[in-house]
């Protein structure tokens, strides 16, 4: 186990490795800049300032010396005193031949620089050594165009050297503190983020394993918490779908089981009962036929539903709803006559919608069939089709038993029936309205159910009107 952990820690492809290498590099670059930039810029500023002040003093001294006809140690000392040139650790003055006529103080005697100065060139050097700025300025002395000597000023500035040195030490201490704080913070933050990511991936594994009830802890306001909540929502939806699927399978098997059981029972009775009279046999076989028909209807509806579920992209076409309604009425007339229900239709022309004829037929047929089936003797069904130029409205009203308000939400669920006994007796499987609902949605329509006055139900289906200009 520990070796495995170790292996994970140095896995160069891991987020942890990338995160910490990134932070490490960033820190390194920042700290290098912090250490180098202030140090060098301060040092260079000191060099520049030294050059300026030493140049002006050396120039003053050189021009004063140029005025002396025969400079010697005393006269040079006098000039230095008069010009108030002090604070130098070493001052050297030579004559034109390079002989030192004045040489006071300790520190570097840069003979080479003096020789260069005697050739007419100025030399400035400054270096930071052992926390001290060591600077020297060497300049020719010239009178009437000839070089009559050279001066050298040398200075060791410990004070500024020390300041710069202290600054460097302080920057180093601060850098170390920043580095330590950054490492601690990156570690804490990185570990938190990585822990949450691992939680998320663990949760995904659990859910992928089939536990759709699992919810991860998604407290907080950051992006990862948001991701966790999205994940929980997704799992909840998965759970929902899974439950729906299970319920559907169990309802469907139950629905198929009942007629099958009747068929077995009826056929068994015929087989076992040898001296059954012909009339009873005929009655039983008719029942078997009815049950088989019911099975057939149910399986056809299940197939229609599964086709709607499949999301297979059927190419919609302009469908004239009036024609479909008239066709459905031809099919339903016998049922209406049998139930003694009167059908009335008021159908506008030009009610064209973008759908498929099959789906439109399912919608129209099921609504009208229900209006007849759940009606009362001598009841009425009104089928209305109307367009306002924008939408097409198809309405089916009946004067039947009506649907209690609290049931209206459920009737579109698969296998749902309000009055189980009555519906089954009417041969219903509880799938008609779910087919209607799915077909309406599949073609961008909407469906509403309400009460018909003074009694009965009213179903209203709306679709956008199809027009060539609009498409
Ligand atoms: N016009 C209506 N009046 C009263 N009740 C209705 C009406 N339409 C539907 N219902 C109720 O809603 C239930 C669901 O209707 P749906 O059409 O989905 O199923 P079904 O008619 O029972 O069976 P199927 O349509 O599959 O043959 C019905 O069982 C019935 O109780
Ligand atoms: Mg129905």
Short mmCIF file of C-alpha atoms and ligand atoms in Angstrom, two decimals:
data_model
loop_
_atom_site.label_atom_id
_atom_site.label_comp_id
_atom_site.label_asym_id
_atom_site.label_seq_id
_atom_site.Cartn_x
_atom_site.Cartn_y
_atom_site.Cartn_z
CA UNK A 1 0.00 0.00 0.00
CA UNK A 2 2.64 2.63 0.92
CA UNK A 3 4.67 1.82 -2.21
CA UNK A 4 1.56 2.23 -4.28
CA UNK A 5 0.96 5.63 -2.72
CA UNK A 6 4.52 6.62 -3.39
CA UNK A 7 4.21 5.53 -6.97
CA UNK A 8 1.10 7.66 -7.33
CA UNK A 9 2.86 10.66 -5.82
CA UNK A 10 5.63 10.71 -8.40
CA UNK A 11 3.47 9.82 -11.34
CA UNK A 12 4.57 12.60 -13.73
CA UNK A 13 1.29 12.52 -15.62
CA UNK A 14 -0.77 13.11 -12.51
CA UNK A 15 -2.48 16.40 -11.73
CA UNK A 16 -0.69 16.50 -8.40
CA UNK A 17 2.74 16.37 -10.10
CA UNK A 18 1.81 18.97 -12.68
CA UNK A 19 0.29 21.26 -10.09
CA UNK A 20 3.30 21.15 -7.79
CA UNK A 21 5.85 21.47 -10.60
CA UNK A 22 4.00 24.48 -11.91
CA UNK A 23 3.88 26.14 -8.49
CA UNK A 24 7.55 25.25 -7.91
CA UNK A 25 8.70 26.79 -11.20
CA UNK A 26 6.64 29.90 -10.65
CA UNK A 27 8.04 30.32 -7.17
CA UNK A 28 11.59 29.81 -8.38
CA UNK A 29 11.30 32.43 -11.10
CA UNK A 30 9.63 34.95 -8.79
CA UNK A 31 12.18 34.49 -6.02
CA UNK A 32 15.12 34.70 -8.43
CA UNK A 33 13.76 37.98 -9.75
CA UNK A 34 13.19 39.24 -6.23
CA UNK A 35 16.78 38.40 -5.29
CA UNK A 36 18.52 39.63 -8.39
CA UNK A 37 16.69 42.72 -9.56
CA UNK A 38 16.76 45.01 -6.48
CA UNK A 39 20.35 44.06 -5.70
CA UNK A 40 21.75 44.79 -9.14
CA UNK A 41 19.75 47.92 -9.75
CA UNK A 42 20.76 49.41 -6.39
CA UNK A 43 24.40 48.51 -6.99
CA UNK A 44 24.36 50.10 -10.45
CA UNK A 45 22.75 53.23 -9.05
CA UNK A 46 25.56 53.51 -6.49
CA UNK A 47 28.18 53.06 -9.27
CA UNK A 48 26.61 55.84 -11.29
CA UNK A 49 26.41 58.18 -8.38
CA UNK A 50 30.07 57.48 -7.49
CA UNK A 51 31.23 58.12 -11.02
CA UNK A 52 29.45 61.45 -11.13
CA UNK A 53 30.72 62.78 -7.81
CA UNK A 54 34.28 61.52 -8.31
CA UNK A 55 34.43 62.89 -11.82
CA UNK A 56 33.49 66.36 -10.71
CA UNK A 57 36.00 66.32 -7.84
CA UNK A 58 38.78 64.91 -10.01
CA UNK A 59 38.06 67.50 -12.70
CA UNK A 60 38.14 70.35 -10.17
CA UNK A 61 41.42 69.08 -8.79
CA UNK A 62 42.93 68.58 -12.25
CA UNK A 63 42.07 72.09 -13.39
CA UNK A 64 43.45 73.58 -10.16
CA UNK A 65 46.67 71.60 -10.59
CA UNK A 66 46.97 72.68 -14.22
CA UNK A 67 47.31 76.26 -12.96
CA UNK A 68 50.39 75.45 -10.83
CA UNK A 69 53.72 75.97 -12.64
CA UNK A 70 55.69 73.46 -10.52
CA UNK A 71 53.51 71.40 -8.33
CA UNK A 72 55.05 69.63 -5.33
CA UNK A 73 53.61 67.70 -2.38
CA UNK A 74 52.97 70.82 -0.33
CA UNK A 75 51.30 72.82 -3.07
CA UNK A 76 49.11 69.84 -3.92
CA UNK A 77 48.14 69.46 -0.23
CA UNK A 78 47.32 73.16 -0.16
CA UNK A 79 45.11 72.86 -3.25
CA UNK A 80 43.34 69.85 -1.73
CA UNK A 81 42.69 71.79 1.44
CA UNK A 82 41.48 74.85 -0.45
CA UNK A 83 39.16 72.81 -2.65
CA UNK A 84 37.99 70.91 0.41
CA UNK A 85 38.62 67.56 -1.26
CA UNK A 86 38.63 65.12 1.61
CA UNK A 87 37.16 61.78 2.46
CA UNK A 88 39.28 59.94 -0.08
CA UNK A 89 41.23 56.97 1.12
CA UNK A 90 44.00 57.65 -1.30
CA UNK A 91 44.99 60.56 -3.49
CA UNK A 92 47.91 60.34 -5.97
CA UNK A 93 49.21 63.11 -8.17
CA UNK A 94 52.02 62.52 -10.71
CA UNK A 95 53.89 64.86 -12.96
CA UNK A 96 53.97 64.55 -16.73
CA UNK A 97 56.69 61.90 -16.54
CA UNK A 98 54.72 59.71 -14.16
CA UNK A 99 56.76 60.61 -11.05
CA UNK A 100 54.53 60.67 -7.94
CA UNK A 101 54.61 64.11 -6.39
CA UNK A 102 51.77 63.46 -3.98
CA UNK A 103 50.75 60.06 -2.61
CA UNK A 104 48.66 60.02 0.55
CA UNK A 105 46.53 57.31 2.13
CA UNK A 106 46.15 53.60 1.83
CA UNK A 107 44.37 51.55 -0.80
CA UNK A 108 45.03 50.47 -4.32
CA UNK A 109 47.61 52.44 -6.27
CA UNK A 110 46.51 51.72 -9.82
CA UNK A 111 49.74 52.35 -11.70
CA UNK A 112 48.26 51.11 -14.95
CA UNK A 113 45.35 53.59 -14.68
CA UNK A 114 47.82 56.44 -14.02
CA UNK A 115 49.74 55.46 -17.15
CA UNK A 116 46.50 55.44 -19.13
CA UNK A 117 45.64 58.88 -17.73
CA UNK A 118 49.07 60.22 -18.82
CA UNK A 119 48.07 59.17 -22.33
CA UNK A 120 45.03 61.43 -22.06
CA UNK A 121 42.30 59.00 -21.01
CA UNK A 122 40.07 58.96 -17.96
CA UNK A 123 39.52 55.70 -16.08
CA UNK A 124 36.74 54.97 -13.60
CA UNK A 125 36.40 51.71 -11.75
CA UNK A 126 34.07 50.68 -9.03
CA UNK A 127 33.57 47.24 -7.59
CA UNK A 128 31.69 45.78 -4.67
CA UNK A 129 34.03 43.65 -2.59
CA UNK A 130 33.46 42.33 0.91
CA UNK A 131 30.49 44.60 1.53
CA UNK A 132 32.42 47.66 0.45
CA UNK A 133 32.32 49.80 -2.69
CA UNK A 134 35.88 50.25 -3.87
CA UNK A 135 36.01 53.08 -6.46
CA UNK A 136 38.76 54.99 -8.17
CA UNK A 137 38.83 57.78 -10.68
CA UNK A 138 41.97 58.60 -12.66
CA UNK A 139 42.24 61.68 -14.90
CA UNK A 140 44.93 63.52 -16.87
CA UNK A 141 46.00 67.04 -15.86
CA UNK A 142 46.50 69.16 -18.97
CA UNK A 143 47.62 72.73 -19.47
CA UNK A 144 47.50 74.40 -22.87
CA UNK A 145 46.94 71.17 -24.69
CA UNK A 146 49.80 69.18 -23.11
CA UNK A 147 49.47 66.59 -20.41
CA UNK A 148 51.36 67.78 -17.37
CA UNK A 149 50.39 65.03 -14.96
CA UNK A 150 47.65 62.75 -13.64
CA UNK A 151 45.41 62.56 -10.56
CA UNK A 152 43.92 59.46 -8.94
CA UNK A 153 41.18 59.49 -6.33
CA UNK A 154 40.39 56.29 -4.52
CA UNK A 155 37.63 55.59 -2.03
CA UNK A 156 36.39 52.55 -0.06
CA UNK A 157 32.71 53.08 0.84
CA UNK A 158 31.91 50.56 3.58
CA UNK A 159 28.72 52.29 4.63
CA UNK A 160 26.81 51.86 1.39
CA UNK A 161 28.38 48.49 0.82
CA UNK A 162 27.02 47.39 4.16
CA UNK A 163 23.53 48.75 3.38
CA UNK A 164 23.46 46.81 0.13
CA UNK A 165 24.75 43.72 1.86
CA UNK A 166 22.07 43.99 4.57
CA UNK A 167 19.42 44.49 1.90
CA UNK A 168 20.54 41.32 0.21
CA UNK A 169 20.40 39.36 3.45
CA UNK A 170 16.94 40.70 4.20
CA UNK A 171 15.68 39.82 0.74
CA UNK A 172 17.01 36.32 1.18
CA UNK A 173 15.24 35.91 4.52
CA UNK A 174 11.98 37.27 3.07
CA UNK A 175 12.36 34.97 0.05
CA UNK A 176 12.74 31.95 2.27
CA UNK A 177 9.66 32.95 4.27
CA UNK A 178 7.65 33.49 1.08
CA UNK A 179 8.82 30.16 -0.32
CA UNK A 180 7.90 28.35 2.88
CA UNK A 181 4.47 30.03 3.04
CA UNK A 182 3.82 29.34 -0.64
CA UNK A 183 4.78 25.70 -0.29
CA UNK A 184 2.52 25.26 2.74
CA UNK A 185 -0.37 27.09 1.06
CA UNK A 186 0.04 25.26 -2.23
CA UNK A 187 0.18 21.99 -0.38
CA UNK A 188 -2.97 22.72 1.63
CA UNK A 189 -4.88 24.11 -1.34
CA UNK A 190 -3.60 21.49 -3.76
CA UNK A 191 -4.42 18.67 -1.38
CA UNK A 192 -7.94 20.02 -0.85
CA UNK A 193 -8.58 20.33 -4.57
CA UNK A 194 -7.10 16.92 -5.29
CA UNK A 195 -9.05 15.35 -2.45
CA UNK A 196 -12.28 16.77 -3.85
CA UNK A 197 -11.38 15.56 -7.33
CA UNK A 198 -10.68 12.10 -5.96
CA UNK A 199 -14.03 12.19 -4.12
CA UNK A 200 -15.71 13.05 -7.39
CA UNK A 201 -13.99 10.27 -9.28
CA UNK A 202 -14.74 7.78 -6.48
CA UNK A 203 -18.40 8.83 -6.58
CA UNK A 204 -18.44 8.34 -10.33
CA UNK A 205 -17.10 4.83 -9.89
CA UNK A 206 -19.77 4.04 -7.30
CA UNK A 207 -22.55 5.33 -9.55
CA UNK A 208 -21.08 3.61 -12.59
CA UNK A 209 -21.21 0.43 -10.50
CA UNK A 210 -25.00 0.79 -10.43
CA UNK A 211 -25.69 2.54 -7.12
CA UNK A 212 -27.89 5.36 -8.43
CA UNK A 213 -29.00 6.27 -4.93
CA UNK A 214 -25.50 7.44 -4.04
CA UNK A 215 -25.07 11.21 -3.55
CA UNK A 216 -21.70 12.86 -2.95
CA UNK A 217 -21.10 15.58 -0.40
CA UNK A 218 -21.26 18.80 -2.45
CA UNK A 219 -21.20 21.45 0.26
CA UNK A 220 -19.48 24.75 -0.58
CA UNK A 221 -19.62 27.50 -3.13
CA UNK A 222 -16.57 26.83 -5.30
CA UNK A 223 -16.48 25.34 -8.79
CA UNK A 224 -15.80 21.85 -7.49
CA UNK A 225 -18.84 21.98 -5.22
CA UNK A 226 -20.84 23.14 -8.23
CA UNK A 227 -19.48 20.20 -10.19
CA UNK A 228 -20.47 17.91 -7.34
CA UNK A 229 -24.03 19.27 -7.36
CA UNK A 230 -24.24 18.81 -11.13
CA UNK A 231 -23.03 15.28 -10.66
CA UNK A 232 -25.68 14.65 -8.00
CA UNK A 233 -28.37 16.07 -10.29
CA UNK A 234 -27.21 13.82 -13.06
CA UNK A 235 -27.25 10.80 -10.75
CA UNK A 236 -30.75 11.72 -9.59
CA UNK A 237 -31.91 11.86 -13.20
CA UNK A 238 -30.24 8.52 -13.88
CA UNK A 239 -31.97 7.09 -10.83
CA UNK A 240 -35.27 8.45 -12.06
CA UNK A 241 -34.84 6.98 -15.52
CA UNK A 242 -33.79 3.65 -14.08
CA UNK A 243 -36.84 3.55 -11.82
CA UNK A 244 -39.10 4.47 -14.71
CA UNK A 245 -37.55 1.71 -16.79
CA UNK A 246 -38.05 -0.86 -14.03
CA UNK A 247 -41.62 0.22 -13.45
CA UNK A 248 -42.31 0.10 -17.16
CA UNK A 249 -40.89 -3.39 -17.52
CA UNK A 250 -42.84 -4.66 -14.54
CA UNK A 251 -46.08 -2.95 -15.67
CA UNK A 252 -45.64 -4.25 -19.18
CA UNK A 253 -45.05 -7.82 -18.02
CA UNK A 254 -48.02 -7.59 -15.71
CA UNK A 255 -50.14 -6.25 -18.54
CA UNK A 256 -49.14 -9.12 -20.82
CA UNK A 257 -49.41 -11.70 -18.06
CA UNK A 258 -53.10 -11.12 -17.31
CA UNK A 259 -54.54 -11.90 -20.77
CA UNK A 260 -52.06 -14.77 -21.15
CA UNK A 261 -53.26 -16.27 -17.87
CA UNK A 262 -56.89 -15.98 -19.02
CA UNK A 263 -56.03 -17.65 -22.31
CA UNK A 264 -54.36 -20.54 -20.47
CA UNK A 265 -57.23 -20.89 -18.08
CA UNK A 266 -59.80 -20.90 -20.85
CA UNK A 267 -57.88 -23.34 -23.04
CA UNK A 268 -57.18 -25.63 -20.05
CA UNK A 269 -60.88 -25.73 -19.23
CA UNK A 270 -61.72 -26.71 -22.80
CA UNK A 271 -59.04 -29.41 -22.86
CA UNK A 272 -59.89 -30.88 -19.45
CA UNK A 273 -63.64 -30.76 -19.82
CA UNK A 274 -64.33 -33.47 -22.38
CA UNK A 275 -68.10 -33.22 -22.48
CA UNK A 276 -68.32 -29.46 -22.77
CA UNK A 277 -71.23 -28.43 -24.97
CA UNK A 278 -70.50 -26.67 -28.20
CA UNK A 279 -72.04 -23.35 -27.18
CA UNK A 280 -69.73 -23.09 -24.14
CA UNK A 281 -66.69 -24.08 -26.21
CA UNK A 282 -67.60 -21.39 -28.71
CA UNK A 283 -68.00 -18.85 -25.90
CA UNK A 284 -64.62 -19.81 -24.41
CA UNK A 285 -62.87 -19.65 -27.76
CA UNK A 286 -64.43 -16.23 -28.41
CA UNK A 287 -63.04 -15.10 -25.03
CA UNK A 288 -59.65 -16.47 -26.01
CA UNK A 289 -59.88 -14.48 -29.22
CA UNK A 290 -60.75 -11.29 -27.28
CA UNK A 291 -57.84 -11.76 -24.91
CA UNK A 292 -55.52 -12.36 -27.86
CA UNK A 293 -56.80 -9.20 -29.47
CA UNK A 294 -56.12 -7.29 -26.29
CA UNK A 295 -52.59 -8.68 -26.22
CA UNK A 296 -52.15 -7.60 -29.80
CA UNK A 297 -53.37 -4.06 -29.07
CA UNK A 298 -51.12 -3.75 -26.06
CA UNK A 299 -48.03 -4.96 -27.91
CA UNK A 300 -48.79 -2.62 -30.81
CA UNK A 301 -49.03 0.28 -28.37
CA UNK A 302 -45.81 -0.76 -26.66
CA UNK A 303 -44.11 -0.81 -30.03
CA UNK A 304 -45.47 2.64 -30.87
CA UNK A 305 -44.14 3.95 -27.54
CA UNK A 306 -40.74 2.39 -27.95
CA UNK A 307 -40.50 3.89 -31.42
CA UNK A 308 -41.27 7.32 -29.96
CA UNK A 309 -38.71 6.68 -27.21
CA UNK A 310 -36.02 5.67 -29.61
CA UNK A 311 -35.53 9.20 -30.85
CA UNK A 312 -35.04 7.86 -34.34
CA UNK A 313 -35.03 10.96 -36.46
CA UNK A 314 -38.15 10.53 -38.58
CA UNK A 315 -38.36 13.17 -41.25
CA UNK A 316 -41.43 15.28 -40.49
CA UNK A 317 -43.68 16.32 -43.34
CA UNK A 318 -46.58 18.74 -43.65
CA UNK A 319 -49.70 16.91 -42.43
CA UNK A 320 -53.26 18.12 -42.95
CA UNK A 321 -54.86 17.44 -39.57
CA UNK A 322 -58.40 17.68 -40.94
CA UNK A 323 -57.79 14.71 -43.22
CA UNK A 324 -56.31 12.65 -40.41
CA UNK A 325 -59.28 13.49 -38.13
CA UNK A 326 -61.75 12.47 -40.85
CA UNK A 327 -59.90 9.16 -41.33
CA UNK A 328 -59.93 8.45 -37.60
CA UNK A 329 -63.65 9.20 -37.43
CA UNK A 330 -64.33 6.59 -40.06
CA UNK A 331 -62.61 4.02 -37.82
CA UNK A 332 -64.41 5.16 -34.69
CA UNK A 333 -67.97 5.51 -36.03
CA UNK A 334 -68.85 1.84 -35.25
CA UNK A 335 -67.65 2.21 -31.64
CA UNK A 336 -69.64 5.43 -31.24
CA UNK A 337 -72.71 3.76 -32.63
CA UNK A 338 -72.23 0.78 -30.31
CA UNK A 339 -71.97 3.10 -27.28
CA UNK A 340 -74.75 5.30 -28.51
CA UNK A 341 -72.48 8.36 -28.51
CA UNK A 342 -73.09 11.19 -30.98
CA UNK A 343 -70.11 12.66 -32.79
CA UNK A 344 -69.98 16.23 -34.00
CA UNK A 345 -67.09 17.78 -35.91
CA UNK A 346 -66.16 21.34 -36.89
CA UNK A 347 -62.89 21.17 -38.80
CA UNK A 348 -61.16 24.18 -40.38
CA UNK A 349 -59.29 23.82 -43.64
CA UNK A 350 -55.61 24.70 -43.89
CA UNK A 351 -54.63 23.28 -40.50
CA UNK A 352 -51.28 21.91 -41.59
CA UNK A 353 -48.59 20.95 -39.08
CA UNK A 354 -45.10 19.53 -39.42
CA UNK A 355 -45.29 15.94 -38.10
CA UNK A 356 -45.81 12.43 -39.42
CA UNK A 357 -49.18 11.06 -40.50
CA UNK A 358 -48.72 8.06 -38.17
CA UNK A 359 -48.04 10.15 -35.08
CA UNK A 360 -50.84 12.56 -35.91
CA UNK A 361 -53.19 9.61 -36.31
CA UNK A 362 -52.15 8.23 -32.89
CA UNK A 363 -52.91 11.61 -31.30
CA UNK A 364 -56.26 12.19 -32.95
CA UNK A 365 -57.44 8.58 -32.70
CA UNK A 366 -56.58 8.00 -29.04
CA UNK A 367 -58.19 11.24 -27.88
CA UNK A 368 -61.36 10.54 -29.82
CA UNK A 369 -61.45 6.90 -28.75
CA UNK A 370 -61.19 7.92 -25.09
CA UNK A 371 -63.94 10.51 -25.53
CA UNK A 372 -66.22 7.78 -26.80
CA UNK A 373 -65.10 5.05 -24.37
CA UNK A 374 -65.39 7.16 -21.23
CA UNK A 375 -68.73 8.63 -22.22
CA UNK A 376 -72.26 7.94 -21.12
CA UNK A 377 -75.09 6.55 -23.28
CA UNK A 378 -76.58 9.31 -25.39
CA UNK A 379 -73.49 11.35 -24.69
CA UNK A 380 -71.74 13.61 -27.16
CA UNK A 381 -68.22 14.07 -28.54
CA UNK A 382 -67.20 17.29 -30.25
CA UNK A 383 -64.06 17.33 -32.40
CA UNK A 384 -62.87 20.84 -33.23
CA UNK A 385 -59.98 21.95 -35.40
CA UNK A 386 -59.07 25.58 -35.67
CA UNK A 387 -56.15 27.82 -36.63
CA UNK A 388 -55.46 31.47 -35.83
CA UNK A 389 -52.69 31.79 -38.40
CA UNK A 390 -49.94 31.01 -35.90
CA UNK A 391 -50.98 27.78 -34.22
CA UNK A 392 -53.26 24.88 -34.92
CA UNK A 393 -55.60 23.85 -32.12
CA UNK A 394 -57.18 20.42 -32.05
CA UNK A 395 -59.82 19.98 -29.34
CA UNK A 396 -61.80 16.89 -28.27
CA UNK A 397 -64.67 17.52 -25.85
CA UNK A 398 -66.95 14.91 -24.37
CA UNK A 399 -69.91 14.80 -22.01
CA UNK A 400 -68.63 11.65 -20.32
CA UNK A 401 -67.56 10.68 -16.83
CA UNK A 402 -64.82 13.34 -16.63
CA UNK A 403 -61.43 13.10 -14.94
CA UNK A 404 -61.03 14.20 -11.30
CA UNK A 405 -58.70 17.18 -11.11
CA UNK A 406 -56.10 15.37 -8.98
CA UNK A 407 -55.84 12.61 -11.60
CA UNK A 408 -55.21 14.89 -14.57
CA UNK A 409 -51.50 14.96 -13.96
CA UNK A 410 -51.21 11.16 -13.92
CA UNK A 411 -53.23 10.14 -16.94
CA UNK A 412 -50.28 10.65 -19.30
CA UNK A 413 -48.14 8.12 -17.39
CA UNK A 414 -47.73 4.72 -18.91
CA UNK A 415 -50.28 2.11 -17.86
CA UNK A 416 -52.12 4.63 -15.74
CA UNK A 417 -55.91 4.28 -15.56
CA UNK A 418 -58.26 6.30 -13.39
CA UNK A 419 -60.91 3.66 -12.98
CA UNK A 420 -59.03 0.40 -13.42
CA UNK A 421 -62.08 -1.83 -13.69
CA UNK A 422 -63.98 0.33 -16.15
CA UNK A 423 -60.96 0.97 -18.32
CA UNK A 424 -59.98 -2.68 -18.49
CA UNK A 425 -63.52 -3.62 -19.32
CA UNK A 426 -63.29 -1.12 -22.16
CA UNK A 427 -60.20 -2.98 -23.31
CA UNK A 428 -57.85 -0.18 -22.28
CA UNK A 429 -54.22 -0.75 -21.37
CA UNK A 430 -53.50 2.75 -20.09
CA UNK A 431 -51.01 3.48 -22.87
CA UNK A 432 -53.10 5.60 -25.23
CA UNK A 433 -52.49 8.98 -23.58
CA UNK A 434 -48.77 8.35 -23.06
CA UNK A 435 -48.49 7.72 -26.79
CA UNK A 436 -50.42 10.96 -27.40
CA UNK A 437 -48.19 12.85 -25.01
CA UNK A 438 -44.90 11.55 -26.49
CA UNK A 439 -46.07 12.10 -30.06
CA UNK A 440 -47.15 15.69 -29.30
CA UNK A 441 -43.79 16.43 -27.67
CA UNK A 442 -41.86 14.77 -30.49
CA UNK A 443 -43.25 17.33 -32.94
CA UNK A 444 -42.96 20.45 -30.80
CA UNK A 445 -46.59 20.64 -29.69
CA UNK A 446 -48.27 20.93 -26.31
CA UNK A 447 -51.25 19.24 -24.69
CA UNK A 448 -53.62 20.39 -21.96
CA UNK A 449 -56.53 18.68 -20.25
CA UNK A 450 -59.45 20.35 -18.53
CA UNK A 451 -63.08 20.00 -17.68
CA UNK A 452 -65.89 20.32 -20.20
CA UNK A 453 -68.96 22.26 -19.05
CA UNK A 454 -71.25 21.13 -17.59
CA UNK A 455 -69.63 17.69 -17.52
CA UNK A 456 -66.99 15.61 -19.21
CA UNK A 457 -63.42 16.31 -20.29
CA UNK A 458 -61.69 18.51 -22.80
CA UNK A 459 -58.30 17.79 -24.35
CA UNK A 460 -56.57 20.56 -26.31
CA UNK A 461 -53.53 19.88 -28.48
CA UNK A 462 -51.62 22.81 -30.03
CA UNK A 463 -49.02 22.78 -32.77
CA UNK A 464 -47.29 25.57 -34.64
CA UNK A 465 -49.01 26.12 -37.98
CA UNK A 466 -46.85 24.99 -40.87
CA UNK A 467 -46.41 27.55 -43.60
CA UNK A 468 -43.95 27.65 -46.45
CA UNK A 469 -42.79 31.21 -45.67
CA UNK A 470 -42.06 30.30 -42.09
CA UNK A 471 -39.89 27.33 -43.02
N1 LIG B 1 -62.06 11.47 -22.12
C1 LIG B 1 -61.86 10.86 -20.96
N2 LIG B 1 -62.82 10.90 -20.00
C2 LIG B 1 -62.63 10.32 -18.82
N3 LIG B 1 -61.53 9.62 -18.48
C3 LIG B 1 -60.54 9.54 -19.39
C4 LIG B 1 -60.64 10.16 -20.67
N4 LIG B 1 -59.52 9.91 -21.36
C5 LIG B 1 -58.74 9.16 -20.54
N5 LIG B 1 -59.34 8.94 -19.36
C6 LIG B 1 -58.78 8.22 -18.21
O1 LIG B 1 -57.39 8.22 -18.37
C7 LIG B 1 -56.90 6.87 -18.37
C8 LIG B 1 -55.72 6.78 -19.32
O2 LIG B 1 -56.13 6.87 -20.67
P1 LIG B 1 -55.37 6.11 -21.77
O3 LIG B 1 -55.97 6.46 -23.08
O4 LIG B 1 -53.95 6.37 -21.57
O5 LIG B 1 -55.60 4.59 -21.41
P2 LIG B 1 -56.81 3.65 -21.72
O6 LIG B 1 -57.83 4.37 -22.52
O7 LIG B 1 -57.22 3.09 -20.41
O8 LIG B 1 -56.11 2.52 -22.56
P3 LIG B 1 -55.67 2.54 -24.08
O9 LIG B 1 -55.88 3.93 -24.58
O10 LIG B 1 -54.28 2.12 -24.04
O11 LIG B 1 -56.55 1.56 -24.77
C9 LIG B 1 -58.04 6.04 -18.76
O12 LIG B 1 -57.90 4.76 -18.23
C10 LIG B 1 -59.21 6.78 -18.18
O13 LIG B 1 -59.41 6.39 -16.84
MG1 LIG B 2 -57.24 5.33 -24.40
#
